């Protein structure tokens, strides 16, 4: 500081240096805030990507599970249909074997009654 007519004065160069220091500090603070916001934005982007991956994995898992379930149901349907068909065939075979015998027995009874 310089003395000028009984009061202290600050030289233009010193004032400029002080203002530049303050500007540097302010710029540093703003730069730090910008970096913090960029970090927050990056973290948010990563969280969104993680959520997208999780959602996609859940969709793929549900598709796989439902596909397996559908296959299992179709397989079971086929097995039940085959069992019903086999049972029907067995009943037809049984009928084909029993009916002639019943007819024969009926005829024998009729013949025995007429004698």
mmCIF file of C-alpha atoms in Angstrom:
data_model
loop_
_atom_site.group_PDB
_atom_site.id
_atom_site.type_symbol
_atom_site.label_atom_id
_atom_site.label_comp_id
_atom_site.label_asym_id
_atom_site.label_seq_id
_atom_site.Cartn_x
_atom_site.Cartn_y
_atom_site.Cartn_z
ATOM 1 C CA UNK A 1 0.000 0.000 0.000
ATOM 2 C CA UNK A 2 1.063 3.468 -0.757
ATOM 3 C CA UNK A 3 0.504 6.658 1.195
ATOM 4 C CA UNK A 4 -1.321 9.385 -0.680
ATOM 5 C CA UNK A 5 -2.300 12.704 0.846
ATOM 6 C CA UNK A 6 -2.741 11.291 4.305
ATOM 7 C CA UNK A 7 -4.602 8.115 3.406
ATOM 8 C CA UNK A 8 -3.572 4.710 2.213
ATOM 9 C CA UNK A 9 -4.046 3.742 -1.405
ATOM 10 C CA UNK A 10 -3.770 0.455 -3.187
ATOM 11 C CA UNK A 11 -1.846 0.362 -6.400
ATOM 12 C CA UNK A 12 -3.717 -0.735 -9.504
ATOM 13 C CA UNK A 13 -1.323 -3.649 -9.935
ATOM 14 C CA UNK A 14 -1.908 -4.879 -6.378
ATOM 15 C CA UNK A 15 -5.672 -4.498 -6.744
ATOM 16 C CA UNK A 16 -5.558 -6.333 -10.037
ATOM 17 C CA UNK A 17 -3.528 -9.140 -8.463
ATOM 18 C CA UNK A 18 -6.050 -9.408 -5.617
ATOM 19 C CA UNK A 19 -8.993 -9.464 -8.034
ATOM 20 C CA UNK A 20 -7.272 -12.147 -10.102
ATOM 21 C CA UNK A 21 -6.743 -14.223 -6.952
ATOM 22 C CA UNK A 22 -10.423 -13.889 -6.057
ATOM 23 C CA UNK A 23 -11.396 -14.735 -9.624
ATOM 24 C CA UNK A 24 -9.121 -17.792 -9.508
ATOM 25 C CA UNK A 25 -10.727 -18.954 -6.248
ATOM 26 C CA UNK A 26 -14.215 -18.404 -7.688
ATOM 27 C CA UNK A 27 -13.286 -20.231 -10.882
ATOM 28 C CA UNK A 28 -11.865 -23.085 -8.803
ATOM 29 C CA UNK A 29 -15.102 -23.344 -6.832
ATOM 30 C CA UNK A 30 -17.178 -23.348 -10.008
ATOM 31 C CA UNK A 31 -14.889 -25.923 -11.596
ATOM 32 C CA UNK A 32 -15.224 -28.116 -8.512
ATOM 33 C CA UNK A 33 -19.034 -27.776 -8.632
ATOM 34 C CA UNK A 34 -19.038 -28.656 -12.324
ATOM 35 C CA UNK A 35 -16.911 -31.737 -11.634
ATOM 36 C CA UNK A 36 -19.229 -32.766 -8.790
ATOM 37 C CA UNK A 37 -22.280 -32.370 -11.066
ATOM 38 C CA UNK A 38 -20.549 -34.340 -13.831
ATOM 39 C CA UNK A 39 -19.779 -37.101 -11.319
ATOM 40 C CA UNK A 40 -23.414 -37.119 -10.146
ATOM 41 C CA UNK A 41 -24.573 -37.247 -13.762
ATOM 42 C CA UNK A 42 -22.188 -40.124 -14.504
ATOM 43 C CA UNK A 43 -23.415 -41.988 -11.405
ATOM 44 C CA UNK A 44 -27.008 -41.435 -12.512
ATOM 45 C CA UNK A 45 -26.235 -42.698 -16.014
ATOM 46 C CA UNK A 46 -24.620 -45.812 -14.535
ATOM 47 C CA UNK A 47 -27.658 -46.380 -12.307
ATOM 48 C CA UNK A 48 -29.965 -46.060 -15.328
ATOM 49 C CA UNK A 49 -27.839 -48.525 -17.303
ATOM 50 C CA UNK A 50 -27.831 -50.925 -14.364
ATOM 51 C CA UNK A 51 -31.608 -50.652 -14.124
ATOM 52 C CA UNK A 52 -31.950 -51.306 -17.864
ATOM 53 C CA UNK A 53 -29.717 -54.383 -17.597
ATOM 54 C CA UNK A 54 -31.696 -55.670 -14.615
ATOM 55 C CA UNK A 55 -34.995 -55.121 -16.408
ATOM 56 C CA UNK A 56 -33.704 -56.871 -19.531
ATOM 57 C CA UNK A 57 -32.461 -59.803 -17.446
ATOM 58 C CA UNK A 58 -35.859 -60.039 -15.725
ATOM 59 C CA UNK A 59 -37.639 -60.052 -19.102
ATOM 60 C CA UNK A 60 -35.305 -62.747 -20.433
ATOM 61 C CA UNK A 61 -35.754 -64.850 -17.284
ATOM 62 C CA UNK A 62 -39.533 -64.592 -17.441
ATOM 63 C CA UNK A 63 -39.497 -65.484 -21.154
ATOM 64 C CA UNK A 64 -37.348 -68.535 -20.423
ATOM 65 C CA UNK A 65 -39.513 -69.619 -17.499
ATOM 66 C CA UNK A 66 -42.774 -69.205 -19.424
ATOM 67 C CA UNK A 67 -41.331 -71.019 -22.436
ATOM 68 C CA UNK A 68 -40.322 -73.927 -20.192
ATOM 69 C CA UNK A 69 -43.749 -73.862 -18.541
ATOM 70 C CA UNK A 70 -45.522 -73.917 -21.915
ATOM 71 C CA UNK A 71 -43.358 -76.823 -23.073
ATOM 72 C CA UNK A 72 -44.080 -78.688 -19.851
ATOM 73 C CA UNK A 73 -47.829 -78.109 -20.211
ATOM 74 C CA UNK A 74 -47.760 -79.200 -23.852
ATOM 75 C CA UNK A 75 -45.784 -82.315 -22.917
ATOM 76 C CA UNK A 76 -48.245 -83.128 -20.129
ATOM 77 C CA UNK A 77 -51.207 -82.506 -22.470
ATOM 78 C CA UNK A 78 -49.695 -84.921 -24.960
ATOM 79 C CA UNK A 79 -49.138 -87.534 -22.232
ATOM 80 C CA UNK A 80 -52.732 -87.217 -21.006
ATOM 81 C CA UNK A 81 -54.069 -87.423 -24.554
ATOM 82 C CA UNK A 82 -51.996 -90.556 -25.141
ATOM 83 C CA UNK A 83 -53.252 -92.113 -21.894
ATOM 84 C CA UNK A 84 -56.859 -91.408 -22.876
ATOM 85 C CA UNK A 85 -56.289 -92.877 -26.340
ATOM 86 C CA UNK A 86 -54.594 -95.969 -24.866
ATOM 87 C CA UNK A 87 -57.450 -96.434 -22.404
ATOM 88 C CA UNK A 88 -59.991 -96.093 -25.207
ATOM 89 C CA UNK A 89 -58.123 -98.690 -27.269
ATOM 90 C CA UNK A 90 -57.978 -101.040 -24.273
ATOM 91 C CA UNK A 91 -61.716 -100.671 -23.736
ATOM 92 C CA UNK A 92 -62.421 -101.357 -27.409
ATOM 93 C CA UNK A 93 -60.182 -104.422 -27.277
ATOM 94 C CA UNK A 94 -61.894 -105.613 -24.126
ATOM 95 C CA UNK A 95 -65.305 -105.036 -25.695
ATOM 96 C CA UNK A 96 -64.233 -106.871 -28.820
ATOM 97 C CA UNK A 97 -63.211 -109.843 -26.689
ATOM 98 C CA UNK A 98 -66.061 -109.815 -24.160
ATOM 99 C CA UNK A 99 -69.034 -109.098 -26.408
ATOM 100 C CA UNK A 100 -68.618 -112.232 -28.524
ATOM 101 C CA UNK A 101 -68.324 -114.302 -25.357
ATOM 102 C CA UNK A 102 -71.429 -112.692 -23.923
ATOM 103 C CA UNK A 103 -73.238 -113.303 -27.163
ATOM 104 C CA UNK A 104 -72.078 -116.889 -27.134
ATOM 105 C CA UNK A 105 -73.183 -117.349 -23.527
ATOM 106 C CA UNK A 106 -76.495 -115.740 -24.323
ATOM 107 C CA UNK A 107 -76.978 -118.087 -27.248
ATOM 108 C CA UNK A 108 -76.092 -121.068 -25.085
ATOM 109 C CA UNK A 109 -78.605 -119.943 -22.496
ATOM 110 C CA UNK A 110 -81.260 -119.573 -25.141
ATOM 111 C CA UNK A 111 -80.432 -122.992 -26.538
ATOM 112 C CA UNK A 112 -80.439 -124.543 -23.069
ATOM 113 C CA UNK A 113 -83.796 -123.014 -22.290
ATOM 114 C CA UNK A 114 -85.396 -124.276 -25.456
ATOM 115 C CA UNK A 115 -84.363 -127.855 -24.797
#
